[in-house]
PDB file of C-alpha atoms in Angstrom:
ATOM      1  CA  MET A   1     -88.669  28.387 -96.923  1.00  0.00           C
ATOM      2  CA  SER A   2     -88.319  30.883 -93.933  1.00  0.00           C
ATOM      3  CA  PHE A   3     -90.166  29.908 -91.219  1.00  0.00           C
ATOM      4  CA  PRO A   4     -90.417  32.360 -88.169  1.00  0.00           C
ATOM      5  CA  PRO A   5     -88.700  32.477 -84.530  1.00  0.00           C
ATOM      6  CA  VAL A   6     -91.653  32.167 -82.920  1.00  0.00           C
ATOM      7  CA  ILE A   7     -95.517  32.262 -84.370  1.00  0.00           C
ATOM      8  CA  ASN A   8     -98.278  32.832 -82.358  1.00  0.00           C
ATOM      9  CA  ARG A   9    -101.594  29.901 -82.820  1.00  0.00           C
ATOM     10  CA  SER A  10    -103.969  33.765 -83.437  1.00  0.00           C
ATOM     11  CA  GLU A  11    -101.073  33.996 -87.146  1.00  0.00           C
ATOM     12  CA  VAL A  12    -102.386  30.562 -88.248  1.00  0.00           C
ATOM     13  CA  SER A  13    -104.702  30.272 -90.437  1.00  0.00           C
ATOM     14  CA  GLU A  14    -108.370  28.236 -89.291  1.00  0.00           C
ATOM     15  CA  PHE A  15    -110.626  25.658 -91.280  1.00  0.00           C
ATOM     16  CA  GLU A  16    -113.541  24.764 -90.530  1.00  0.00           C
ATOM     17  CA  VAL A  17    -114.675  20.772 -90.974  1.00  0.00           C
ATOM     18  CA  ALA A  18    -118.240  19.639 -90.593  1.00  0.00           C
ATOM     19  CA  GLU A  19    -119.475  16.160 -92.167  1.00  0.00           C
ATOM     20  CA  GLY A  20    -122.545  15.238 -90.058  1.00  0.00           C
ATOM     21  CA  ASP A  21    -121.629  14.997 -86.561  1.00  0.00           C
ATOM     22  CA  ILE A  22    -118.314  15.705 -87.216  1.00  0.00           C
ATOM     23  CA  ALA A  23    -117.352  19.868 -86.319  1.00  0.00           C
ATOM     24  CA  PHE A  24    -114.149  21.482 -86.022  1.00  0.00           C
ATOM     25  CA  HIS A  25    -112.468  24.303 -86.537  1.00  0.00           C
ATOM     26  CA  ARG A  26    -108.044  23.458 -86.912  1.00  0.00           C
ATOM     27  CA  ARG A  27    -104.992  25.427 -86.917  1.00  0.00           C
ATOM     28  CA  ARG A  28    -102.002  23.655 -88.706  1.00  0.00           C
ATOM     29  CA  LEU A  29     -99.235  25.241 -86.211  1.00  0.00           C
ATOM     30  CA  GLY A  30     -96.569  22.529 -86.706  1.00  0.00           C
ATOM     31  CA  ALA A  31     -96.616  23.289 -90.528  1.00  0.00           C
ATOM     32  CA  ALA A  32     -96.702  27.501 -89.439  1.00  0.00           C
ATOM     33  CA  ALA A  33     -94.182  27.240 -87.297  1.00  0.00           C
ATOM     34  CA  GLY A  34     -91.851  25.096 -89.438  1.00  0.00           C
ATOM     35  CA  CYS A  35     -91.097  21.492 -88.206  1.00  0.00           C
ATOM     36  CA  ARG A  36     -90.152  19.062 -90.930  1.00  0.00           C
ATOM     37  CA  ARG A  37     -91.810  16.036 -88.967  1.00  0.00           C
ATOM     38  CA  ILE A  38     -93.853  16.958 -86.462  1.00  0.00           C
ATOM     39  CA  GLY A  39     -97.375  17.484 -86.915  1.00  0.00           C
ATOM     40  CA  ALA A  40     -98.964  19.405 -84.507  1.00  0.00           C
ATOM     41  CA  SER A  41    -102.461  21.235 -84.433  1.00  0.00           C
ATOM     42  CA  VAL A  42    -105.124  22.984 -82.475  1.00  0.00           C
ATOM     43  CA  TYR A  43    -108.157  21.762 -82.642  1.00  0.00           C
ATOM     44  CA  VAL A  44    -111.433  23.445 -81.078  1.00  0.00           C
ATOM     45  CA  VAL A  45    -114.360  21.147 -81.172  1.00  0.00           C
ATOM     46  CA  PRO A  46    -117.631  23.210 -80.312  1.00  0.00           C
ATOM     47  CA  ALA A  47    -119.952  21.583 -77.468  1.00  0.00           C
ATOM     48  CA  GLY A  48    -121.807  17.387 -78.751  1.00  0.00           C
ATOM     49  CA  ALA A  49    -119.495  17.403 -81.500  1.00  0.00           C
ATOM     50  CA  ARG A  50    -117.562  15.171 -82.764  1.00  0.00           C
ATOM     51  CA  GLN A  51    -113.646  15.973 -83.396  1.00  0.00           C
ATOM     52  CA  MET A  52    -112.257  13.276 -86.067  1.00  0.00           C
ATOM     53  CA  PRO A  53    -113.489  10.466 -87.482  1.00  0.00           C
ATOM     54  CA  VAL A  54    -113.066   6.908 -85.916  1.00  0.00           C
ATOM     55  CA  HIS A  55    -109.446   6.062 -87.271  1.00  0.00           C
ATOM     56  CA  VAL A  56    -106.136   4.015 -86.730  1.00  0.00           C
ATOM     57  CA  HIS A  57    -102.689   5.069 -88.232  1.00  0.00           C
ATOM     58  CA  GLY A  58    -100.444   2.667 -89.617  1.00  0.00           C
ATOM     59  CA  ASP A  59     -96.993   3.613 -88.283  1.00  0.00           C
ATOM     60  CA  GLU A  60     -97.427   7.160 -86.257  1.00  0.00           C
ATOM     61  CA  GLU A  61     -97.505   7.563 -82.613  1.00  0.00           C
ATOM     62  CA  GLU A  62    -100.371  10.003 -81.466  1.00  0.00           C
ATOM     63  CA  ILE A  63    -100.846  12.658 -77.869  1.00  0.00           C
ATOM     64  CA  PHE A  64    -103.410  14.581 -76.999  1.00  0.00           C
ATOM     65  CA  TYR A  65    -103.299  17.189 -74.805  1.00  0.00           C
ATOM     66  CA  VAL A  66    -106.555  18.874 -73.752  1.00  0.00           C
ATOM     67  CA  LEU A  67    -106.572  22.550 -73.721  1.00  0.00           C
ATOM     68  CA  SER A  68    -109.712  23.641 -72.200  1.00  0.00           C
ATOM     69  CA  GLY A  69    -113.349  22.147 -71.748  1.00  0.00           C
ATOM     70  CA  GLY A  70    -113.693  18.334 -71.818  1.00  0.00           C
ATOM     71  CA  GLY A  71    -116.178  15.469 -73.162  1.00  0.00           C
ATOM     72  CA  LEU A  72    -114.634  11.604 -73.852  1.00  0.00           C
ATOM     73  CA  GLY A  73    -111.907  10.014 -75.612  1.00  0.00           C
ATOM     74  CA  PHE A  74    -113.327   7.510 -77.527  1.00  0.00           C
ATOM     75  CA  GLU A  75    -111.145   4.070 -78.296  1.00  0.00           C
ATOM     76  CA  LYS A  76    -112.346   1.403 -80.236  1.00  0.00           C
ATOM     77  CA  ASP A  77    -116.456   0.504 -78.009  1.00  0.00           C
ATOM     78  CA  GLU A  78    -115.581   2.311 -74.553  1.00  0.00           C
ATOM     79  CA  ALA A  79    -115.173   5.973 -73.881  1.00  0.00           C
ATOM     80  CA  TYR A  80    -114.127   7.858 -71.101  1.00  0.00           C
ATOM     81  CA  GLU A  81    -114.134  11.419 -69.440  1.00  0.00           C
ATOM     82  CA  VAL A  82    -110.944  13.807 -70.365  1.00  0.00           C
ATOM     83  CA  SER A  83    -111.209  17.395 -69.492  1.00  0.00           C
ATOM     84  CA  ALA A  84    -108.016  20.254 -68.697  1.00  0.00           C
ATOM     85  CA  GLY A  85    -104.670  18.812 -68.139  1.00  0.00           C
ATOM     86  CA  ASP A  86    -104.749  15.729 -69.987  1.00  0.00           C
ATOM     87  CA  ALA A  87    -102.545  14.005 -71.799  1.00  0.00           C
ATOM     88  CA  VAL A  88    -103.644  10.724 -74.076  1.00  0.00           C
ATOM     89  CA  VAL A  89    -101.532   9.124 -76.190  1.00  0.00           C
ATOM     90  CA  HIS A  90    -102.822   6.917 -79.360  1.00  0.00           C
ATOM     91  CA  LEU A  91    -100.047   3.669 -81.034  1.00  0.00           C
ATOM     92  CA  PRO A  92     -99.668   3.071 -84.254  1.00  0.00           C
ATOM     93  CA  ARG A  93    -102.017   0.192 -85.268  1.00  0.00           C
ATOM     94  CA  GLY A  94    -104.076   0.531 -81.973  1.00  0.00           C
ATOM     95  CA  ARG A  95    -107.226   0.865 -81.067  1.00  0.00           C
ATOM     96  CA  PRO A  96    -109.526   2.735 -84.025  1.00  0.00           C
ATOM     97  CA  HIS A  97    -110.071   5.989 -81.903  1.00  0.00           C
ATOM     98  CA  THR A  98    -111.482   9.784 -82.022  1.00  0.00           C
ATOM     99  CA  PHE A  99    -112.911  12.582 -79.486  1.00  0.00           C
ATOM    100  CA  LEU A 100    -116.746  13.705 -78.675  1.00  0.00           C
ATOM    101  CA  ALA A 101    -116.190  16.756 -76.891  1.00  0.00           C
ATOM    102  CA  GLY A 102    -119.079  17.947 -73.852  1.00  0.00           C
ATOM    103  CA  GLU A 103    -121.365  21.027 -72.973  1.00  0.00           C
ATOM    104  CA  ALA A 104    -118.831  23.449 -72.939  1.00  0.00           C
ATOM    105  CA  GLY A 105    -116.753  22.212 -76.414  1.00  0.00           C
ATOM    106  CA  LEU A 106    -113.330  20.538 -76.360  1.00  0.00           C
ATOM    107  CA  GLU A 107    -109.861  22.354 -77.212  1.00  0.00           C
ATOM    108  CA  LEU A 108    -107.415  19.569 -78.670  1.00  0.00           C
ATOM    109  CA  LEU A 109    -103.473  19.682 -79.508  1.00  0.00           C
ATOM    110  CA  ALA A 110    -102.542  16.640 -81.374  1.00  0.00           C
ATOM    111  CA  LEU A 111     -99.341  15.947 -81.446  1.00  0.00           C
ATOM    112  CA  GLY A 112     -98.175  13.355 -83.848  1.00  0.00           C
ATOM    113  CA  SER A 113     -94.391  12.156 -84.693  1.00  0.00           C
ATOM    114  CA  GLY A 114     -94.777  12.021 -87.921  1.00  0.00           C
ATOM    115  CA  SER A 115     -95.061   9.237 -90.787  1.00  0.00           C
ATOM    116  CA  GLU A 116     -93.793   7.490 -93.485  1.00  0.00           C
ATOM    117  CA  THR A 117     -96.031   5.500 -94.921  1.00  0.00           C
ATOM    118  CA  SER A 118     -99.556   8.136 -93.917  1.00  0.00           C
ATOM    119  CA  ILE A 119    -101.510   5.158 -93.298  1.00  0.00           C
ATOM    120  CA  THR A 120    -104.517   5.829 -91.682  1.00  0.00           C
ATOM    121  CA  PHE A 121    -107.505   3.322 -91.551  1.00  0.00           C
ATOM    122  CA  LEU A 122    -111.554   4.197 -91.234  1.00  0.00           C
ATOM    123  CA  PRO A 123    -112.924   1.186 -89.921  1.00  0.00           C
ATOM    124  CA  ARG A 124    -116.781   2.291 -89.608  1.00  0.00           C
ATOM    125  CA  ALA A 125    -115.961   4.154 -93.257  1.00  0.00           C
ATOM    126  CA  ARG A 126    -114.374   1.311 -94.731  1.00  0.00           C
ATOM    127  CA  VAL A 127    -111.423   4.083 -96.132  1.00  0.00           C
ATOM    128  CA  MET A 128    -107.743   4.159 -95.713  1.00  0.00           C
ATOM    129  CA  TRP A 129    -106.599   7.026 -96.509  1.00  0.00           C
ATOM    130  CA  CYS A 130    -102.714   6.539 -97.896  1.00  0.00           C
ATOM    131  CA  GLY A 131    -100.786   9.967 -98.828  1.00  0.00           C
ATOM    132  CA  PRO A 132    -103.042  11.928-100.877  1.00  0.00           C
ATOM    133  CA  ARG A 133    -105.712   9.813-101.766  1.00  0.00           C
ATOM    134  CA  TRP A 134    -107.527   7.301-100.251  1.00  0.00           C
ATOM    135  CA  VAL A 135    -108.667   3.995-101.160  1.00  0.00           C
ATOM    136  CA  PRO A 136    -111.292   2.695-102.312  1.00  0.00           C
ATOM    137  CA  LEU A 137    -110.160   4.976-104.516  1.00  0.00           C
ATOM    138  CA  ASP A 138    -113.825   5.756-106.619  1.00  0.00           C
ATOM    139  CA  SER A 139    -114.857   6.049-102.070  1.00  0.00           C
ATOM    140  CA  PRO A 140    -116.236   9.707-101.093  1.00  0.00           C
ATOM    141  CA  HIS A 141    -113.205  12.118 -99.502  1.00  0.00           C
ATOM    142  CA  PRO A 142    -112.731   9.840 -96.198  1.00  0.00           C
ATOM    143  CA  PHE A 143    -114.557  12.552 -94.141  1.00  0.00           C
ATOM    144  CA  ARG A 144    -117.778  12.491 -96.429  1.00  0.00           C
ATOM    145  CA  ALA A 145    -116.980   8.217 -96.057  1.00  0.00           C
ATOM    146  CA  GLU A 146    -117.041   8.885 -92.169  1.00  0.00           C
ATOM    147  CA  GLY A 147    -120.647  11.541 -92.159  1.00  0.00           C
ATOM    148  CA  LEU A 148    -122.240   8.676 -94.791  1.00  0.00           C
ATOM    149  CA  ALA A 149    -121.835   5.499 -91.535  1.00  0.00           C
ATOM    150  CA  GLY A 150    -123.449   7.805 -89.297  1.00  0.00           C
ATOM    151  CA  PRO A 151    -123.314   9.781 -85.890  1.00  0.00           C
ATOM    152  CA  LEU A 152    -121.129   7.830 -83.624  1.00  0.00           C
ATOM    153  CA  GLU A 153    -123.402   6.913 -80.671  1.00  0.00           C
ATOM    154  CA  ARG A 154    -121.989   8.079 -77.062  1.00  0.00           C
ATOM    155  CA  PRO A 155    -121.092   5.595 -74.660  1.00  0.00           C
ATOM    156  CA  GLU A 156    -121.914   5.190 -71.717  1.00  0.00           C
ATOM    157  CA  ILE A 157    -119.640   5.871 -68.868  1.00  0.00           C
ATOM    158  CA  ASP A 158    -118.601   3.588 -65.999  1.00  0.00           C
ATOM    159  CA  PRO A 159    -117.931   6.126 -63.170  1.00  0.00           C
ATOM    160  CA  ASP A 160    -116.159   2.939 -61.018  1.00  0.00           C
ATOM    161  CA  ARG A 161    -114.377   2.220 -64.052  1.00  0.00           C
ATOM    162  CA  PRO A 162    -111.015   3.455 -64.133  1.00  0.00           C
ATOM    163  CA  ARG A 163    -109.014   5.322 -67.295  1.00  0.00           C
ATOM    164  CA  PRO A 164    -106.979   3.531 -69.638  1.00  0.00           C
ATOM    165  CA  ALA A 165    -103.139   3.445 -68.815  1.00  0.00           C
ATOM    166  CA  ASN A 166    -103.156   5.700 -71.687  1.00  0.00           C
ATOM    167  CA  VAL A 167    -104.541   8.560 -69.781  1.00  0.00           C
ATOM    168  CA  VAL A 168    -103.350  10.522 -67.102  1.00  0.00           C
ATOM    169  CA  ALA A 169    -103.850  13.545 -65.660  1.00  0.00           C
ATOM    170  CA  LEU A 170    -101.236  16.030 -65.010  1.00  0.00           C
ATOM    171  CA  HIS A 171    -102.260  16.809 -61.729  1.00  0.00           C
ATOM    172  CA  GLU A 172    -101.402  12.976 -60.789  1.00  0.00           C
ATOM    173  CA  LEU A 173     -98.100  13.111 -61.523  1.00  0.00           C
ATOM    174  CA  GLU A 174     -94.974  13.889 -59.818  1.00  0.00           C
ATOM    175  CA  ALA A 175     -93.229  16.933 -60.961  1.00  0.00           C
ATOM    176  CA  THR A 176     -89.437  16.537 -61.823  1.00  0.00           C
ATOM    177  CA  PHE A 177     -86.389  18.951 -62.054  1.00  0.00           C
ATOM    178  CA  GLY A 178     -86.840  20.778 -58.867  1.00  0.00           C
ATOM    179  CA  GLY A 179     -90.826  20.688 -59.566  1.00  0.00           C
ATOM    180  CA  ARG A 180     -90.523  21.629 -62.771  1.00  0.00           C
ATOM    181  CA  ALA A 181     -91.613  19.418 -65.040  1.00  0.00           C
ATOM    182  CA  ARG A 182     -94.147  16.479 -65.581  1.00  0.00           C
ATOM    183  CA  ALA A 183     -93.014  14.078 -68.117  1.00  0.00           C
ATOM    184  CA  LEU A 184     -97.502  13.634 -69.553  1.00  0.00           C
ATOM    185  CA  GLY A 185     -96.197  11.115 -72.576  1.00  0.00           C
ATOM    186  CA  ARG A 186     -94.276   8.832 -70.444  1.00  0.00           C
ATOM    187  CA  ALA A 187     -96.324   8.029 -68.060  1.00  0.00           C
ATOM    188  CA  ALA A 188     -98.998   7.267 -71.547  1.00  0.00           C
ATOM    189  CA  GLY A 189     -97.137   4.558 -72.392  1.00  0.00           C
ATOM    190  CA  ALA A 190     -95.552   6.744 -75.495  1.00  0.00           C
ATOM    191  CA  VAL A 191     -92.746   5.097 -77.156  1.00  0.00           C
ATOM    192  CA  LYS A 192     -91.698   7.510 -80.459  1.00  0.00           C
ATOM    193  CA  ALA A 193     -91.850  10.675 -79.003  1.00  0.00           C
ATOM    194  CA  GLY A 194     -91.920  12.596 -75.403  1.00  0.00           C
ATOM    195  CA  LEU A 195     -94.675  15.793 -73.557  1.00  0.00           C
ATOM    196  CA  ASN A 196     -93.773  17.397 -70.835  1.00  0.00           C
ATOM    197  CA  HIS A 197     -95.134  20.607 -68.974  1.00  0.00           C
ATOM    198  CA  VAL A 198     -92.635  22.049 -67.942  1.00  0.00           C
ATOM    199  CA  THR A 199     -93.371  25.183 -65.416  1.00  0.00           C
ATOM    200  CA  LEU A 200     -90.678  28.245 -64.528  1.00  0.00           C
ATOM    201  CA  GLY A 201     -91.182  30.525 -61.575  1.00  0.00           C
ATOM    202  CA  PRO A 202     -89.981  34.199 -62.479  1.00  0.00           C
ATOM    203  CA  GLY A 203     -86.404  34.593 -63.706  1.00  0.00           C
ATOM    204  CA  GLU A 204     -86.276  30.977 -64.326  1.00  0.00           C
ATOM    205  CA  SER A 205     -84.679  28.548 -67.271  1.00  0.00           C
ATOM    206  CA  GLY A 206     -85.787  25.812 -68.761  1.00  0.00           C
ATOM    207  CA  ALA A 207     -83.102  23.497 -70.236  1.00  0.00           C
ATOM    208  CA  PRO A 208     -79.637  24.987 -70.517  1.00  0.00           C
ATOM    209  CA  LEU A 209     -79.001  26.207 -74.072  1.00  0.00           C
ATOM    210  CA  HIS A 210     -78.986  22.884 -76.421  1.00  0.00           C
ATOM    211  CA  CYS A 211     -79.221  21.861 -80.264  1.00  0.00           C
ATOM    212  CA  HIS A 212     -79.750  18.081 -81.214  1.00  0.00           C
ATOM    213  CA  ALA A 213     -78.155  16.063 -83.985  1.00  0.00           C
ATOM    214  CA  LEU A 214     -81.172  14.328 -84.799  1.00  0.00           C
ATOM    215  CA  GLU A 215     -84.639  15.266 -82.364  1.00  0.00           C
ATOM    216  CA  GLU A 216     -86.620  17.568 -83.280  1.00  0.00           C
ATOM    217  CA  GLU A 217     -88.443  19.781 -80.576  1.00  0.00           C
ATOM    218  CA  LEU A 218     -91.639  21.632 -80.519  1.00  0.00           C
ATOM    219  CA  PHE A 219     -92.636  24.153 -77.693  1.00  0.00           C
ATOM    220  CA  TYR A 220     -95.789  25.469 -77.266  1.00  0.00           C
ATOM    221  CA  VAL A 221     -96.596  27.665 -74.831  1.00  0.00           C
ATOM    222  CA  LEU A 222     -99.213  27.797 -72.052  1.00  0.00           C
ATOM    223  CA  ALA A 223     -99.046  30.718 -70.147  1.00  0.00           C
ATOM    224  CA  GLY A 224     -96.708  33.302 -68.959  1.00  0.00           C
ATOM    225  CA  ALA A 225     -94.351  35.817 -70.513  1.00  0.00           C
ATOM    226  CA  GLY A 226     -90.806  34.828 -70.894  1.00  0.00           C
ATOM    227  CA  THR A 227     -87.945  34.676 -73.882  1.00  0.00           C
ATOM    228  CA  LEU A 228     -86.609  33.209 -76.495  1.00  0.00           C
ATOM    229  CA  THR A 229     -82.956  32.613 -76.595  1.00  0.00           C
ATOM    230  CA  LEU A 230     -81.689  31.460 -79.967  1.00  0.00           C
ATOM    231  CA  GLY A 231     -78.352  31.857 -80.841  1.00  0.00           C
ATOM    232  CA  GLU A 232     -77.192  35.317 -80.598  1.00  0.00           C
ATOM    233  CA  ASN A 233     -80.471  36.548 -80.718  1.00  0.00           C
ATOM    234  CA  GLU A 234     -83.787  36.746 -78.044  1.00  0.00           C
ATOM    235  CA  HIS A 235     -87.437  36.882 -79.057  1.00  0.00           C
ATOM    236  CA  PRO A 236     -90.140  37.556 -76.605  1.00  0.00           C
ATOM    237  CA  LEU A 237     -93.130  34.675 -75.198  1.00  0.00           C
ATOM    238  CA  ARG A 238     -96.878  35.147 -74.708  1.00  0.00           C
ATOM    239  CA  ALA A 239     -99.023  32.730 -74.284  1.00  0.00           C
ATOM    240  CA  GLY A 240     -99.758  30.268 -77.572  1.00  0.00           C
ATOM    241  CA  ASP A 241     -96.974  30.473 -79.674  1.00  0.00           C
ATOM    242  CA  VAL A 242     -94.647  28.061 -81.070  1.00  0.00           C
ATOM    243  CA  VAL A 243     -91.693  27.494 -81.131  1.00  0.00           C
ATOM    244  CA  ALA A 244     -90.092  24.249 -83.716  1.00  0.00           C
ATOM    245  CA  ARG A 245     -86.879  23.700 -83.767  1.00  0.00           C
ATOM    246  CA  PRO A 246     -85.712  20.949 -86.207  1.00  0.00           C
ATOM    247  CA  PRO A 247     -82.684  18.936 -85.561  1.00  0.00           C
ATOM    248  CA  SER A 248     -79.146  19.680 -86.925  1.00  0.00           C
ATOM    249  CA  THR A 249     -79.726  23.501 -86.964  1.00  0.00           C
ATOM    250  CA  GLY A 250     -76.706  23.522 -84.973  1.00  0.00           C
ATOM    251  CA  VAL A 251     -78.719  26.596 -83.231  1.00  0.00           C
ATOM    252  CA  ALA A 252     -78.607  26.636 -79.476  1.00  0.00           C
ATOM    253  CA  HIS A 253     -81.753  27.115 -77.789  1.00  0.00           C
ATOM    254  CA  ALA A 254     -83.979  27.490 -74.574  1.00  0.00           C
ATOM    255  CA  LEU A 255     -86.285  29.238 -73.016  1.00  0.00           C
ATOM    256  CA  ARG A 256     -86.265  31.662 -69.542  1.00  0.00           C
ATOM    257  CA  ALA A 257     -89.540  32.671 -67.160  1.00  0.00           C
ATOM    258  CA  GLY A 258     -90.546  36.677 -67.380  1.00  0.00           C
ATOM    259  CA  ASP A 259     -91.699  38.797 -64.757  1.00  0.00           C
ATOM    260  CA  ASP A 260     -94.751  36.559 -64.520  1.00  0.00           C
ATOM    261  CA  GLY A 261     -93.786  32.510 -64.663  1.00  0.00           C
ATOM    262  CA  LEU A 262     -94.075  30.665 -67.643  1.00  0.00           C
ATOM    263  CA  SER A 263     -95.897  27.408 -68.731  1.00  0.00           C
ATOM    264  CA  TYR A 264     -95.613  25.177 -71.692  1.00  0.00           C
ATOM    265  CA  LEU A 265     -95.451  22.220 -72.853  1.00  0.00           C
ATOM    266  CA  VAL A 266     -92.234  20.561 -74.867  1.00  0.00           C
ATOM    267  CA  TYR A 267     -92.470  17.434 -77.636  1.00  0.00           C
ATOM    268  CA  GLY A 268     -90.098  16.069 -79.508  1.00  0.00           C
ATOM    269  CA  THR A 269     -89.183  12.716 -81.305  1.00  0.00           C
ATOM    270  CA  ARG A 270     -87.128  10.413 -79.532  1.00  0.00           C
ATOM    271  CA  GLU A 271     -84.100   9.499 -81.556  1.00  0.00           C
ATOM    272  CA  PRO A 272     -81.618   6.849 -80.496  1.00  0.00           C
ATOM    273  CA  GLY A 273     -78.800   7.543 -82.176  1.00  0.00           C
ATOM    274  CA  ASP A 274     -78.804  11.341 -81.098  1.00  0.00           C
ATOM    275  CA  SER A 275     -76.644  14.425 -79.723  1.00  0.00           C
ATOM    276  CA  VAL A 276     -76.967  17.082 -77.983  1.00  0.00           C
ATOM    277  CA  PHE A 277     -74.586  20.112 -77.877  1.00  0.00           C
ATOM    278  CA  TYR A 278     -74.270  22.752 -74.762  1.00  0.00           C
ATOM    279  CA  PRO A 279     -72.604  25.598 -75.872  1.00  0.00           C
ATOM    280  CA  GLN A 280     -72.832  26.921 -72.507  1.00  0.00           C
ATOM    281  CA  LEU A 281     -71.746  24.087 -71.430  1.00  0.00           C
ATOM    282  CA  ARG A 282     -69.332  23.012 -73.883  1.00  0.00           C
ATOM    283  CA  GLN A 283     -70.182  19.548 -73.666  1.00  0.00           C
ATOM    284  CA  VAL A 284     -71.726  17.172 -76.211  1.00  0.00           C
ATOM    285  CA  ARG A 285     -73.920  14.113 -74.686  1.00  0.00           C
ATOM    286  CA  LEU A 286     -74.503  11.197 -76.616  1.00  0.00           C
ATOM    287  CA  ARG A 287     -77.714  10.279 -75.500  1.00  0.00           C
ATOM    288  CA  GLY A 288     -77.639   6.959 -76.908  1.00  0.00           C
ATOM    289  CA  LEU A 289     -74.653   5.591 -75.574  1.00  0.00           C
ATOM    290  CA  GLY A 290     -74.945   7.480 -72.539  1.00  0.00           C
ATOM    291  CA  VAL A 291     -71.738   9.438 -72.726  1.00  0.00           C
ATOM    292  CA  THR A 292     -70.474  13.112 -72.382  1.00  0.00           C
ATOM    293  CA  LEU A 293     -67.794  14.451 -73.925  1.00  0.00           C
ATOM    294  CA  ASP A 294     -66.128  17.744 -73.059  1.00  0.00           C
ATOM    295  CA  VAL A 295     -65.750  20.263 -75.713  1.00  0.00           C
ATOM    296  CA  PRO A 296     -62.120  22.385 -76.159  1.00  0.00           C
ATOM    297  CA  ASP A 297     -62.949  26.196 -76.347  1.00  0.00           C
TER     298      ASP A 297
END
């Protein structure tokens, strides 16, 4: 099955879920863009609603980026405020979590590292998702089971208590690579994947043209416009565009800003044995070994 080199979120079909206090519209961006392992979805949660059942994954790491609006991040029996530009990391087998939208609603980009087991536990519903089914097998659908557990009470927020370490604000992070990139995922404790926020000025380029052997990447354009170079072809970029770059394609990619600049998120799996080929530099970097090899013409 072939996928478009660039797909806009507006082109991805949307579906709605409403069960008790859970309500959202979701677009599965990763699947539509052609990701092999990465999960990526946009959730639009109306004011006062809950984004998902309280849950925890067995082996998948999640990173959430708040695109707009605000509300509360919920973990076990505690909560903290979130707003646009915040990133939240949830490690596998960590604290059960969800989000609660505020008065202006909540728009989230959810990114997942992928799962070998598809096991997800819903402690309030007493249901465990296992691949295409759930256990106990005679229980209702997990969303329905969560709805039957009743609305989730919103904890009181202590304004003097700092947010947990797995929550970071974009504006609080130091920019690297000449002021272009902020490592959101690393700052919030991500282990299996990285999430960087990149801002390019007019005509500037991001990482040099390259392709990965093992790492999968996904790009989400936040604002501005620019160009995706993919092999020998170029494709225009605009806000809301999604680019999936699976590993081992042998097709190099790079992003360049247009006249008004470009900002985007780049999410990538962390693969210890990955190697990266830079065709313009004629170099291969063996990331697991910290070695760079020159490639003859």
